[in-house]
Short mmCIF file of the N, C-alpha and C atoms (twelve columns), coordinates in Angstrom:
data_MODEL
# 
_entry.id   MODEL 
# 
loop_
_atom_site.group_PDB 
_atom_site.id 
_atom_site.type_symbol 
_atom_site.label_atom_id 
_atom_site.label_alt_id 
_atom_site.label_comp_id 
_atom_site.label_asym_id 
_atom_site.label_seq_id 
_atom_site.Cartn_x 
_atom_site.Cartn_y 
_atom_site.Cartn_z 
_atom_site.pdbx_PDB_model_num 
ATOM 1   N N  . MET A 1   72.396  173.189 -61.057 1 
ATOM 2   C CA . MET A 1   73.145  174.104 -60.263 1 
ATOM 3   C C  . MET A 1   72.902  175.498 -60.875 1 
ATOM 4   N N  . GLN A 2   72.944  176.507 -59.977 1 
ATOM 5   C CA . GLN A 2   72.667  177.870 -60.410 1 
ATOM 6   C C  . GLN A 2   73.980  178.686 -60.360 1 
ATOM 7   N N  . ALA A 3   73.970  179.761 -61.140 1 
ATOM 8   C CA . ALA A 3   75.114  180.699 -61.192 1 
ATOM 9   C C  . ALA A 3   74.564  182.158 -61.081 1 
ATOM 10  N N  . LEU A 4   75.436  183.022 -60.574 1 
ATOM 11  C CA . LEU A 4   75.143  184.430 -60.561 1 
ATOM 12  C C  . LEU A 4   75.785  185.050 -61.812 1 
ATOM 13  N N  . ALA A 5   74.950  185.649 -62.676 1 
ATOM 14  C CA . ALA A 5   75.407  186.311 -63.911 1 
ATOM 15  C C  . ALA A 5   75.623  187.779 -63.582 1 
ATOM 16  N N  . PHE A 6   76.761  188.311 -64.107 1 
ATOM 17  C CA . PHE A 6   77.098  189.685 -63.911 1 
ATOM 18  C C  . PHE A 6   77.888  190.183 -65.122 1 
ATOM 19  N N  . ARG A 7   77.964  191.507 -65.206 1 
ATOM 20  C CA . ARG A 7   78.675  192.161 -66.289 1 
ATOM 21  C C  . ARG A 7   79.931  192.791 -65.766 1 
ATOM 22  N N  . ALA A 8   81.056  192.581 -66.464 1 
ATOM 23  C CA . ALA A 8   82.349  193.246 -66.150 1 
ATOM 24  C C  . ALA A 8   83.138  193.428 -67.493 1 
ATOM 25  N N  . ALA A 9   83.758  194.534 -67.622 1 
ATOM 26  C CA . ALA A 9   84.506  194.774 -68.839 1 
ATOM 27  C C  . ALA A 9   83.698  194.566 -70.098 1 
ATOM 28  N N  . ASP A 10  82.459  194.976 -70.044 1 
ATOM 29  C CA . ASP A 10  81.513  194.897 -71.146 1 
ATOM 30  C C  . ASP A 10  81.351  193.485 -71.644 1 
ATOM 31  N N  . MET A 11  81.526  192.502 -70.742 1 
ATOM 32  C CA . MET A 11  81.313  191.142 -71.043 1 
ATOM 33  C C  . MET A 11  80.371  190.489 -69.980 1 
ATOM 34  N N  . ARG A 12  79.787  189.357 -70.287 1 
ATOM 35  C CA . ARG A 12  78.863  188.748 -69.377 1 
ATOM 36  C C  . ARG A 12  79.605  187.508 -68.786 1 
ATOM 37  N N  . PHE A 13  79.685  187.454 -67.467 1 
ATOM 38  C CA . PHE A 13  80.344  186.311 -66.794 1 
ATOM 39  C C  . PHE A 13  79.367  185.730 -65.783 1 
ATOM 40  N N  . ALA A 14  79.662  184.510 -65.256 1 
ATOM 41  C CA . ALA A 14  78.857  183.918 -64.231 1 
ATOM 42  C C  . ALA A 14  79.729  183.130 -63.330 1 
ATOM 43  N N  . ILE A 15  79.334  182.994 -62.088 1 
ATOM 44  C CA . ILE A 15  80.058  182.298 -61.103 1 
ATOM 45  C C  . ILE A 15  79.044  181.362 -60.379 1 
ATOM 46  N N  . ALA A 16  79.449  180.151 -60.128 1 
ATOM 47  C CA . ALA A 16  78.552  179.185 -59.472 1 
ATOM 48  C C  . ALA A 16  78.124  179.741 -58.083 1 
ATOM 49  N N  . LEU A 17  76.873  179.685 -57.809 1 
ATOM 50  C CA . LEU A 17  76.280  180.214 -56.610 1 
ATOM 51  C C  . LEU A 17  76.941  179.655 -55.334 1 
ATOM 52  N N  . SER A 18  77.437  178.391 -55.454 1 
ATOM 53  C CA . SER A 18  78.066  177.752 -54.320 1 
ATOM 54  C C  . SER A 18  79.367  178.471 -53.842 1 
ATOM 55  N N  . HIS A 19  79.923  179.350 -54.729 1 
ATOM 56  C CA . HIS A 19  81.121  180.113 -54.316 1 
ATOM 57  C C  . HIS A 19  80.736  181.522 -53.846 1 
ATOM 58  N N  . VAL A 20  79.532  182.003 -54.077 1 
ATOM 59  C CA . VAL A 20  79.150  183.320 -53.724 1 
ATOM 60  C C  . VAL A 20  78.750  183.374 -52.228 1 
ATOM 61  N N  . VAL A 21  79.441  184.377 -51.525 1 
ATOM 62  C CA . VAL A 21  79.075  184.544 -50.131 1 
ATOM 63  C C  . VAL A 21  78.063  185.647 -49.943 1 
ATOM 64  N N  . GLN A 22  78.297  186.746 -50.626 1 
ATOM 65  C CA . GLN A 22  77.427  187.968 -50.485 1 
ATOM 66  C C  . GLN A 22  77.669  188.889 -51.631 1 
ATOM 67  N N  . VAL A 23  76.717  189.737 -51.908 1 
ATOM 68  C CA . VAL A 23  76.849  190.832 -52.914 1 
ATOM 69  C C  . VAL A 23  76.760  192.124 -52.152 1 
ATOM 70  N N  . LEU A 24  77.769  192.925 -52.304 1 
ATOM 71  C CA . LEU A 24  77.823  194.205 -51.538 1 
ATOM 72  C C  . LEU A 24  77.805  195.384 -52.511 1 
ATOM 73  N N  . HIS A 25  77.277  196.551 -51.983 1 
ATOM 74  C CA . HIS A 25  77.454  197.797 -52.735 1 
ATOM 75  C C  . HIS A 25  78.944  198.094 -52.922 1 
ATOM 76  N N  . ASP A 26  79.370  198.701 -53.979 1 
ATOM 77  C CA . ASP A 26  80.744  199.025 -54.139 1 
ATOM 78  C C  . ASP A 26  81.064  200.113 -53.078 1 
ATOM 79  N N  . CYS A 27  82.295  200.153 -52.661 1 
ATOM 80  C CA . CYS A 27  82.792  201.051 -51.646 1 
ATOM 81  C C  . CYS A 27  84.182  201.450 -52.022 1 
ATOM 82  N N  . ARG A 28  84.690  202.414 -51.183 1 
ATOM 83  C CA . ARG A 28  86.040  202.806 -51.336 1 
ATOM 84  C C  . ARG A 28  87.003  201.731 -50.855 1 
ATOM 85  N N  . LEU A 29  88.017  201.553 -51.717 1 
ATOM 86  C CA . LEU A 29  89.025  200.479 -51.399 1 
ATOM 87  C C  . LEU A 29  90.272  201.049 -50.704 1 
ATOM 88  N N  . ARG A 30  90.892  200.251 -49.984 1 
ATOM 89  C CA . ARG A 30  92.193  200.617 -49.423 1 
ATOM 90  C C  . ARG A 30  93.265  200.189 -50.407 1 
ATOM 91  N N  . PRO A 31  94.137  201.034 -50.821 1 
ATOM 92  C CA . PRO A 31  95.142  200.627 -51.817 1 
ATOM 93  C C  . PRO A 31  96.118  199.667 -51.273 1 
ATOM 94  N N  . VAL A 32  96.665  198.804 -52.143 1 
ATOM 95  C CA . VAL A 32  97.623  197.797 -51.726 1 
ATOM 96  C C  . VAL A 32  98.906  198.032 -52.557 1 
ATOM 97  N N  . PRO A 33  99.953  198.687 -51.983 1 
ATOM 98  C CA . PRO A 33  101.150 198.950 -52.714 1 
ATOM 99  C C  . PRO A 33  101.836 197.699 -53.234 1 
ATOM 100 N N  . LEU A 34  102.327 197.718 -54.472 1 
ATOM 101 C CA . LEU A 34  103.018 196.628 -55.123 1 
ATOM 102 C C  . LEU A 34  102.138 195.415 -55.394 1 
ATOM 103 N N  . ALA A 35  100.849 195.563 -55.303 1 
ATOM 104 C CA . ALA A 35  99.895  194.429 -55.649 1 
ATOM 105 C C  . ALA A 35  99.847  194.250 -57.210 1 
ATOM 106 N N  . PRO A 36  99.459  193.112 -57.652 1 
ATOM 107 C CA . PRO A 36  99.279  192.951 -59.052 1 
ATOM 108 C C  . PRO A 36  98.221  193.997 -59.597 1 
ATOM 109 N N  . ALA A 37  98.250  194.403 -60.818 1 
ATOM 110 C CA . ALA A 37  97.437  195.470 -61.286 1 
ATOM 111 C C  . ALA A 37  95.884  195.116 -61.190 1 
ATOM 112 N N  . ALA A 38  95.569  193.887 -61.282 1 
ATOM 113 C CA . ALA A 38  94.122  193.486 -61.241 1 
ATOM 114 C C  . ALA A 38  93.577  193.547 -59.833 1 
ATOM 115 N N  . VAL A 39  94.433  193.599 -58.757 1 
ATOM 116 C CA . VAL A 39  93.999  193.730 -57.450 1 
ATOM 117 C C  . VAL A 39  93.923  195.186 -57.090 1 
ATOM 118 N N  . THR A 40  92.676  195.761 -57.050 1 
ATOM 119 C CA . THR A 40  92.543  197.191 -57.011 1 
ATOM 120 C C  . THR A 40  92.493  197.645 -55.575 1 
ATOM 121 N N  . GLY A 41  92.453  196.850 -54.599 1 
ATOM 122 C CA . GLY A 41  92.503  197.227 -53.193 1 
ATOM 123 C C  . GLY A 41  92.026  196.217 -52.283 1 
ATOM 124 N N  . LEU A 42  91.763  196.686 -51.010 1 
ATOM 125 C CA . LEU A 42  91.200  195.751 -49.992 1 
ATOM 126 C C  . LEU A 42  89.959  196.364 -49.419 1 
ATOM 127 N N  . ILE A 43  89.033  195.479 -48.978 1 
ATOM 128 C CA . ILE A 43  87.854  195.972 -48.260 1 
ATOM 129 C C  . ILE A 43  87.822  195.176 -46.949 1 
ATOM 130 N N  . ARG A 44  87.116  195.814 -45.881 1 
ATOM 131 C CA . ARG A 44  86.951  195.092 -44.670 1 
ATOM 132 C C  . ARG A 44  85.708  194.304 -44.846 1 
ATOM 133 N N  . TYR A 45  85.882  192.974 -44.580 1 
ATOM 134 C CA . TYR A 45  84.704  192.077 -44.610 1 
ATOM 135 C C  . TYR A 45  84.699  191.334 -43.243 1 
ATOM 136 N N  . GLY A 46  83.780  191.712 -42.375 1 
ATOM 137 C CA . GLY A 46  83.826  191.134 -41.078 1 
ATOM 138 C C  . GLY A 46  85.042  191.582 -40.356 1 
ATOM 139 N N  . ALA A 47  85.820  190.619 -39.810 1 
ATOM 140 C CA . ALA A 47  87.074  190.880 -39.158 1 
ATOM 141 C C  . ALA A 47  88.295  190.815 -40.080 1 
ATOM 142 N N  . GLU A 48  87.996  190.561 -41.375 1 
ATOM 143 C CA . GLU A 48  89.134  190.327 -42.337 1 
ATOM 144 C C  . GLU A 48  89.244  191.567 -43.315 1 
ATOM 145 N N  . MET A 49  90.368  191.683 -43.927 1 
ATOM 146 C CA . MET A 49  90.627  192.526 -45.035 1 
ATOM 147 C C  . MET A 49  90.736  191.575 -46.210 1 
ATOM 148 N N  . ILE A 50  89.961  191.736 -47.260 1 
ATOM 149 C CA . ILE A 50  89.963  190.854 -48.421 1 
ATOM 150 C C  . ILE A 50  90.316  191.636 -49.682 1 
ATOM 151 N N  . PRO A 51  91.007  191.014 -50.627 1 
ATOM 152 C CA . PRO A 51  91.406  191.684 -51.847 1 
ATOM 153 C C  . PRO A 51  90.209  191.824 -52.764 1 
ATOM 154 N N  . VAL A 52  90.154  192.823 -53.643 1 
ATOM 155 C CA . VAL A 52  89.169  192.976 -54.688 1 
ATOM 156 C C  . VAL A 52  89.849  192.907 -56.012 1 
ATOM 157 N N  . VAL A 53  89.310  192.091 -56.874 1 
ATOM 158 C CA . VAL A 53  89.849  191.835 -58.176 1 
ATOM 159 C C  . VAL A 53  88.939  192.470 -59.225 1 
ATOM 160 N N  . ASP A 54  89.547  193.151 -60.153 1 
ATOM 161 C CA . ASP A 54  88.784  193.817 -61.274 1 
ATOM 162 C C  . ASP A 54  89.076  193.033 -62.528 1 
ATOM 163 N N  . LEU A 55  88.024  192.419 -63.021 1 
ATOM 164 C CA . LEU A 55  88.189  191.551 -64.165 1 
ATOM 165 C C  . LEU A 55  88.590  192.283 -65.459 1 
ATOM 166 N N  . GLY A 56  88.143  193.526 -65.590 1 
ATOM 167 C CA . GLY A 56  88.579  194.316 -66.708 1 
ATOM 168 C C  . GLY A 56  90.086  194.466 -66.746 1 
ATOM 169 N N  . LEU A 57  90.678  194.801 -65.569 1 
ATOM 170 C CA . LEU A 57  92.084  194.943 -65.534 1 
ATOM 171 C C  . LEU A 57  92.791  193.574 -65.729 1 
ATOM 172 N N  . LEU A 58  92.220  192.490 -65.215 1 
ATOM 173 C CA . LEU A 58  92.792  191.174 -65.422 1 
ATOM 174 C C  . LEU A 58  92.833  190.781 -66.903 1 
ATOM 175 N N  . LEU A 59  91.847  191.247 -67.651 1 
ATOM 176 C CA . LEU A 59  91.761  190.975 -69.048 1 
ATOM 177 C C  . LEU A 59  92.595  191.952 -69.947 1 
ATOM 178 N N  . GLY A 60  93.171  192.963 -69.262 1 
ATOM 179 C CA . GLY A 60  93.961  193.922 -69.995 1 
ATOM 180 C C  . GLY A 60  93.114  195.042 -70.657 1 
ATOM 181 N N  . CYS A 61  91.800  195.115 -70.124 1 
ATOM 182 C CA . CYS A 61  90.928  196.200 -70.596 1 
ATOM 183 C C  . CYS A 61  90.834  197.306 -69.576 1 
ATOM 184 N N  . ALA A 62  89.869  198.161 -69.691 1 
ATOM 185 C CA . ALA A 62  89.647  199.216 -68.731 1 
ATOM 186 C C  . ALA A 62  89.121  198.737 -67.423 1 
ATOM 187 N N  . PRO A 63  89.382  199.472 -66.359 1 
ATOM 188 C CA . PRO A 63  88.850  198.985 -65.059 1 
ATOM 189 C C  . PRO A 63  87.309  199.212 -65.082 1 
ATOM 190 N N  . ALA A 64  86.674  198.492 -64.104 1 
ATOM 191 C CA . ALA A 64  85.156  198.529 -63.984 1 
ATOM 192 C C  . ALA A 64  84.727  199.996 -63.908 1 
ATOM 193 N N  . ALA A 65  83.648  200.340 -64.549 1 
ATOM 194 C CA . ALA A 65  83.078  201.619 -64.461 1 
ATOM 195 C C  . ALA A 65  82.423  201.784 -63.146 1 
ATOM 196 N N  . MET A 66  82.524  202.914 -62.539 1 
ATOM 197 C CA . MET A 66  81.878  203.196 -61.264 1 
ATOM 198 C C  . MET A 66  80.521  203.747 -61.485 1 
ATOM 199 N N  . ARG A 67  79.523  202.887 -61.290 1 
ATOM 200 C CA . ARG A 67  78.066  203.254 -61.509 1 
ATOM 201 C C  . ARG A 67  77.301  202.955 -60.222 1 
ATOM 202 N N  . ARG A 68  76.097  203.356 -60.258 1 
ATOM 203 C CA . ARG A 68  75.215  202.966 -59.036 1 
ATOM 204 C C  . ARG A 68  75.014  201.498 -59.068 1 
ATOM 205 N N  . SER A 69  75.116  200.848 -60.199 1 
ATOM 206 C CA . SER A 69  74.880  199.398 -60.266 1 
ATOM 207 C C  . SER A 69  76.093  198.599 -59.962 1 
ATOM 208 N N  . THR A 70  77.292  199.203 -59.793 1 
ATOM 209 C CA . THR A 70  78.514  198.517 -59.478 1 
ATOM 210 C C  . THR A 70  78.450  197.821 -58.143 1 
ATOM 211 N N  . ARG A 71  78.813  196.591 -58.125 1 
ATOM 212 C CA . ARG A 71  78.761  195.716 -56.890 1 
ATOM 213 C C  . ARG A 71  80.055  194.946 -56.668 1 
ATOM 214 N N  . LEU A 72  80.254  194.528 -55.496 1 
ATOM 215 C CA . LEU A 72  81.354  193.701 -55.108 1 
ATOM 216 C C  . LEU A 72  80.749  192.293 -54.714 1 
ATOM 217 N N  . ILE A 73  81.173  191.273 -55.480 1 
ATOM 218 C CA . ILE A 73  80.771  189.936 -55.232 1 
ATOM 219 C C  . ILE A 73  81.780  189.224 -54.377 1 
ATOM 220 N N  . VAL A 74  81.401  188.885 -53.140 1 
ATOM 221 C CA . VAL A 74  82.339  188.284 -52.228 1 
ATOM 222 C C  . VAL A 74  82.307  186.755 -52.542 1 
ATOM 223 N N  . ILE A 75  83.445  186.187 -52.746 1 
ATOM 224 C CA . ILE A 75  83.617  184.778 -53.242 1 
ATOM 225 C C  . ILE A 75  84.464  184.041 -52.156 1 
ATOM 226 N N  . ARG A 76  84.083  182.760 -52.040 1 
ATOM 227 C CA . ARG A 76  84.805  181.877 -51.105 1 
ATOM 228 C C  . ARG A 76  85.393  180.772 -52.029 1 
ATOM 229 N N  . ILE A 77  86.747  180.511 -51.748 1 
ATOM 230 C CA . ILE A 77  87.386  179.394 -52.345 1 
ATOM 231 C C  . ILE A 77  87.990  178.578 -51.297 1 
ATOM 232 N N  . THR A 78  88.242  177.288 -51.589 1 
ATOM 233 C CA . THR A 78  88.782  176.416 -50.483 1 
ATOM 234 C C  . THR A 78  90.159  175.808 -50.731 1 
ATOM 235 N N  . LEU A 79  90.676  176.036 -51.948 1 
ATOM 236 C CA . LEU A 79  92.038  175.467 -52.237 1 
ATOM 237 C C  . LEU A 79  93.030  176.548 -52.430 1 
ATOM 238 N N  . PRO A 80  94.185  176.486 -51.925 1 
ATOM 239 C CA . PRO A 80  94.736  175.502 -51.067 1 
ATOM 240 C C  . PRO A 80  94.215  175.569 -49.627 1 
ATOM 241 N N  . ALA A 81  93.623  176.729 -49.313 1 
ATOM 242 C CA . ALA A 81  93.041  176.933 -47.939 1 
ATOM 243 C C  . ALA A 81  91.795  177.838 -48.170 1 
ATOM 244 N N  . LEU A 82  90.936  177.887 -47.148 1 
ATOM 245 C CA . LEU A 82  89.750  178.740 -47.223 1 
ATOM 246 C C  . LEU A 82  90.200  180.210 -47.454 1 
ATOM 247 N N  . ARG A 83  89.677  180.867 -48.453 1 
ATOM 248 C CA . ARG A 83  90.065  182.276 -48.762 1 
ATOM 249 C C  . ARG A 83  88.766  182.977 -49.152 1 
ATOM 250 N N  . LEU A 84  88.733  184.193 -48.833 1 
ATOM 251 C CA . LEU A 84  87.672  185.084 -49.332 1 
ATOM 252 C C  . LEU A 84  88.257  186.191 -50.140 1 
ATOM 253 N N  . PHE A 85  87.633  186.605 -51.199 1 
ATOM 254 C CA . PHE A 85  88.014  187.772 -51.961 1 
ATOM 255 C C  . PHE A 85  86.808  188.275 -52.629 1 
ATOM 256 N N  . ALA A 86  86.886  189.470 -53.282 1 
ATOM 257 C CA . ALA A 86  85.723  190.020 -53.973 1 
ATOM 258 C C  . ALA A 86  86.062  190.338 -55.402 1 
ATOM 259 N N  . VAL A 87  85.089  190.261 -56.264 1 
ATOM 260 C CA . VAL A 87  85.189  190.638 -57.693 1 
ATOM 261 C C  . VAL A 87  84.270  191.858 -57.915 1 
ATOM 262 N N  . ARG A 88  84.855  192.834 -58.582 1 
ATOM 263 C CA . ARG A 88  84.051  194.091 -58.878 1 
ATOM 264 C C  . ARG A 88  83.215  193.838 -60.160 1 
ATOM 265 N N  . ALA A 89  81.952  193.969 -60.042 1 
ATOM 266 C CA . ALA A 89  81.009  193.800 -61.163 1 
ATOM 267 C C  . ALA A 89  80.358  195.082 -61.477 1 
ATOM 268 N N  . GLU A 90  80.271  195.427 -62.776 1 
ATOM 269 C CA . GLU A 90  79.611  196.642 -63.122 1 
ATOM 270 C C  . GLU A 90  78.121  196.547 -62.982 1 
ATOM 271 N N  . GLU A 91  77.603  195.362 -63.024 1 
ATOM 272 C CA . GLU A 91  76.183  195.080 -62.820 1 
ATOM 273 C C  . GLU A 91  75.896  193.632 -62.549 1 
ATOM 274 N N  . VAL A 92  75.124  193.331 -61.500 1 
ATOM 275 C CA . VAL A 92  74.681  192.026 -61.272 1 
ATOM 276 C C  . VAL A 92  73.456  191.797 -62.057 1 
ATOM 277 N N  . LEU A 93  73.374  190.701 -62.823 1 
ATOM 278 C CA . LEU A 93  72.290  190.541 -63.799 1 
ATOM 279 C C  . LEU A 93  71.170  189.679 -63.269 1 
ATOM 280 N N  . ASP A 94  71.447  188.372 -62.952 1 
ATOM 281 C CA . ASP A 94  70.412  187.467 -62.660 1 
ATOM 282 C C  . ASP A 94  70.988  186.150 -62.186 1 
ATOM 283 N N  . LEU A 95  70.131  185.307 -61.613 1 
ATOM 284 C CA . LEU A 95  70.530  183.892 -61.352 1 
ATOM 285 C C  . LEU A 95  70.176  183.091 -62.666 1 
ATOM 286 N N  . ILE A 96  71.149  182.257 -63.094 1 
ATOM 287 C CA . ILE A 96  70.894  181.441 -64.265 1 
ATOM 288 C C  . ILE A 96  71.211  180.011 -63.984 1 
ATOM 289 N N  . GLN A 97  70.632  179.160 -64.736 1 
ATOM 290 C CA . GLN A 97  70.896  177.685 -64.571 1 
ATOM 291 C C  . GLN A 97  72.186  177.356 -65.270 1 
ATOM 292 N N  . ILE A 98  73.066  176.573 -64.726 1 
ATOM 293 C CA . ILE A 98  74.245  176.038 -65.369 1 
ATOM 294 C C  . ILE A 98  73.791  174.771 -66.067 1 
ATOM 295 N N  . GLY A 99  73.562  174.901 -67.370 1 
ATOM 296 C CA . GLY A 99  73.006  173.824 -68.181 1 
ATOM 297 C C  . GLY A 99  74.019  173.498 -69.338 1 
ATOM 298 N N  . PRO A 100 73.484  173.408 -70.415 1 
ATOM 299 C CA . PRO A 100 74.370  173.155 -71.646 1 
ATOM 300 C C  . PRO A 100 75.444  174.249 -71.732 1 
ATOM 301 N N  . SER A 101 76.634  173.820 -72.098 1 
ATOM 302 C CA . SER A 101 77.735  174.789 -72.178 1 
ATOM 303 C C  . SER A 101 78.648  174.324 -73.283 1 
ATOM 304 N N  . ALA A 102 79.463  175.300 -73.697 1 
ATOM 305 C CA . ALA A 102 80.465  175.137 -74.804 1 
ATOM 306 C C  . ALA A 102 81.784  175.562 -74.184 1 
ATOM 307 N N  . SER A 103 82.858  174.864 -74.512 1 
ATOM 308 C CA . SER A 103 84.149  175.133 -73.909 1 
ATOM 309 C C  . SER A 103 84.608  176.484 -74.398 1 
ATOM 310 N N  . GLY A 104 85.363  177.184 -73.502 1 
ATOM 311 C CA . GLY A 104 85.949  178.432 -73.865 1 
ATOM 312 C C  . GLY A 104 87.347  178.250 -74.279 1 
ATOM 313 N N  . LEU A 105 88.052  179.373 -74.511 1 
ATOM 314 C CA . LEU A 105 89.441  179.260 -74.863 1 
ATOM 315 C C  . LEU A 105 90.275  178.904 -73.596 1 
ATOM 316 N N  . GLU A 106 91.190  178.016 -73.782 1 
ATOM 317 C CA . GLU A 106 92.015  177.656 -72.607 1 
ATOM 318 C C  . GLU A 106 93.346  178.351 -72.764 1 
ATOM 319 N N  . LEU A 107 93.542  179.437 -72.098 1 
ATOM 320 C CA . LEU A 107 94.750  180.202 -72.096 1 
ATOM 321 C C  . LEU A 107 95.457  180.127 -70.833 1 
ATOM 322 N N  . ALA A 108 96.759  179.875 -70.877 1 
ATOM 323 C CA . ALA A 108 97.584  179.718 -69.619 1 
ATOM 324 C C  . ALA A 108 97.457  180.891 -68.683 1 
ATOM 325 N N  . GLU A 109 97.489  182.106 -69.272 1 
ATOM 326 C CA . GLU A 109 97.392  183.309 -68.490 1 
ATOM 327 C C  . GLU A 109 96.059  183.639 -67.954 1 
ATOM 328 N N  . ASN A 110 95.046  182.983 -68.484 1 
ATOM 329 C CA . ASN A 110 93.734  183.223 -68.059 1 
ATOM 330 C C  . ASN A 110 92.944  181.920 -67.667 1 
ATOM 331 N N  . ARG A 111 93.575  181.142 -66.816 1 
ATOM 332 C CA . ARG A 111 93.039  179.857 -66.416 1 
ATOM 333 C C  . ARG A 111 91.728  179.951 -65.722 1 
ATOM 334 N N  . TRP A 112 91.355  181.159 -65.292 1 
ATOM 335 C CA . TRP A 112 90.134  181.390 -64.573 1 
ATOM 336 C C  . TRP A 112 88.887  181.463 -65.487 1 
ATOM 337 N N  . LEU A 113 89.065  181.556 -66.771 1 
ATOM 338 C CA . LEU A 113 87.960  181.611 -67.728 1 
ATOM 339 C C  . LEU A 113 87.542  180.163 -68.012 1 
ATOM 340 N N  . GLY A 114 86.229  179.972 -67.817 1 
ATOM 341 C CA . GLY A 114 85.719  178.560 -67.969 1 
ATOM 342 C C  . GLY A 114 84.783  178.458 -69.240 1 
ATOM 343 N N  . GLU A 115 83.835  177.581 -69.092 1 
ATOM 344 C CA . GLU A 115 82.912  177.330 -70.239 1 
ATOM 345 C C  . GLU A 115 81.958  178.403 -70.407 1 
ATOM 346 N N  . HIS A 116 81.353  178.506 -71.626 1 
ATOM 347 C CA . HIS A 116 80.224  179.419 -71.852 1 
ATOM 348 C C  . HIS A 116 78.927  178.748 -71.647 1 
ATOM 349 N N  . ILE A 117 78.077  179.262 -70.810 1 
ATOM 350 C CA . ILE A 117 76.766  178.720 -70.535 1 
ATOM 351 C C  . ILE A 117 75.835  179.167 -71.651 1 
ATOM 352 N N  . LEU A 118 75.234  178.177 -72.297 1 
ATOM 353 C CA . LEU A 118 74.325  178.452 -73.397 1 
ATOM 354 C C  . LEU A 118 72.905  178.577 -72.916 1 
ATOM 355 N N  . ASP A 119 72.622  179.606 -72.151 1 
ATOM 356 C CA . ASP A 119 71.301  179.728 -71.521 1 
ATOM 357 C C  . ASP A 119 70.293  180.407 -72.414 1 
ATOM 358 N N  . ASP A 120 70.715  181.248 -73.326 1 
ATOM 359 C CA . ASP A 120 69.853  181.865 -74.304 1 
ATOM 360 C C  . ASP A 120 70.798  182.713 -75.232 1 
ATOM 361 N N  . ALA A 121 70.240  183.816 -75.687 1 
ATOM 362 C CA . ALA A 121 71.041  184.687 -76.567 1 
ATOM 363 C C  . ALA A 121 72.118  185.407 -75.801 1 
ATOM 364 N N  . HIS A 122 72.074  185.424 -74.469 1 
ATOM 365 C CA . HIS A 122 73.026  186.107 -73.640 1 
ATOM 366 C C  . HIS A 122 73.933  185.099 -73.006 1 
ATOM 367 N N  . THR A 123 74.908  184.653 -73.790 1 
ATOM 368 C CA . THR A 123 75.840  183.616 -73.284 1 
ATOM 369 C C  . THR A 123 76.749  184.259 -72.226 1 
ATOM 370 N N  . ALA A 124 76.850  183.567 -71.061 1 
ATOM 371 C CA . ALA A 124 77.799  184.042 -70.024 1 
ATOM 372 C C  . ALA A 124 78.943  183.061 -69.952 1 
ATOM 373 N N  . GLN A 125 80.123  183.554 -69.606 1 
ATOM 374 C CA . GLN A 125 81.305  182.677 -69.426 1 
ATOM 375 C C  . GLN A 125 81.444  182.424 -67.958 1 
ATOM 376 N N  . LEU A 126 81.551  181.173 -67.638 1 
ATOM 377 C CA . LEU A 126 81.796  180.748 -66.193 1 
ATOM 378 C C  . LEU A 126 83.194  181.137 -65.768 1 
ATOM 379 N N  . ILE A 127 83.301  181.511 -64.519 1 
ATOM 380 C CA . ILE A 127 84.588  181.815 -63.905 1 
ATOM 381 C C  . ILE A 127 84.953  180.712 -62.950 1 
ATOM 382 N N  . ASN A 128 86.224  180.288 -63.022 1 
ATOM 383 C CA . ASN A 128 86.765  179.381 -62.109 1 
ATOM 384 C C  . ASN A 128 87.398  180.125 -61.001 1 
ATOM 385 N N  . PRO A 129 86.704  180.354 -59.842 1 
ATOM 386 C CA . PRO A 129 87.253  181.228 -58.797 1 
ATOM 387 C C  . PRO A 129 88.563  180.686 -58.191 1 
ATOM 388 N N  . GLN A 130 88.772  179.389 -58.248 1 
ATOM 389 C CA . GLN A 130 90.012  178.798 -57.683 1 
ATOM 390 C C  . GLN A 130 91.236  179.335 -58.379 1 
ATOM 391 N N  . ALA A 131 91.133  179.751 -59.671 1 
ATOM 392 C CA . ALA A 131 92.168  180.168 -60.431 1 
ATOM 393 C C  . ALA A 131 92.210  181.751 -60.650 1 
ATOM 394 N N  . LEU A 132 91.334  182.428 -60.038 1 
ATOM 395 C CA . LEU A 132 91.201  183.836 -60.230 1 
ATOM 396 C C  . LEU A 132 92.186  184.696 -59.587 1 
ATOM 397 N N  . LEU A 133 92.501  184.425 -58.339 1 
ATOM 398 C CA . LEU A 133 93.487  185.268 -57.624 1 
ATOM 399 C C  . LEU A 133 94.903  185.146 -58.195 1 
ATOM 400 N N  . PRO A 134 95.610  186.146 -58.389 1 
ATOM 401 C CA . PRO A 134 97.000  186.109 -58.844 1 
ATOM 402 C C  . PRO A 134 97.759  185.161 -57.868 1 
ATOM 403 N N  . GLU A 135 98.733  184.412 -58.424 1 
ATOM 404 C CA . GLU A 135 99.504  183.465 -57.570 1 
ATOM 405 C C  . GLU A 135 100.208 184.221 -56.395 1 
ATOM 406 N N  . GLU A 136 100.520 185.438 -56.554 1 
ATOM 407 C CA . GLU A 136 101.302 186.183 -55.485 1 
ATOM 408 C C  . GLU A 136 100.452 186.366 -54.250 1 
ATOM 409 N N  . LEU A 137 99.097  186.164 -54.380 1 
ATOM 410 C CA . LEU A 137 98.205  186.317 -53.220 1 
ATOM 411 C C  . LEU A 137 97.819  184.954 -52.731 1 
# 
């Protein structure tokens, strides 16, 4: 199985390609009053408005840097119902094979952080998209 590797909050993450719908150029977001801090706004995707999650803010770090390389990765989850949302990535890196891995830290507040893919010297941490959206959403 393959994953899309990307950089956010000066860390390397990956998400299984089966969850990735599309990679978009970053764009201006519509603010969402009273949303959790990591939800930085909404974008129009087709006929829907979908939330954008910033992993830097979710980790308690700085928000994603706005660069020419910044992208929005549109993700599909199916539980409890089909949902689309986007993750802001400072840079999309490459497709990598999900092969040998080592378990990551299991923290209750960061259930979305998964195993570390041991692809080479550039270890990426898998993201569990089912647990990425705040419960309020």
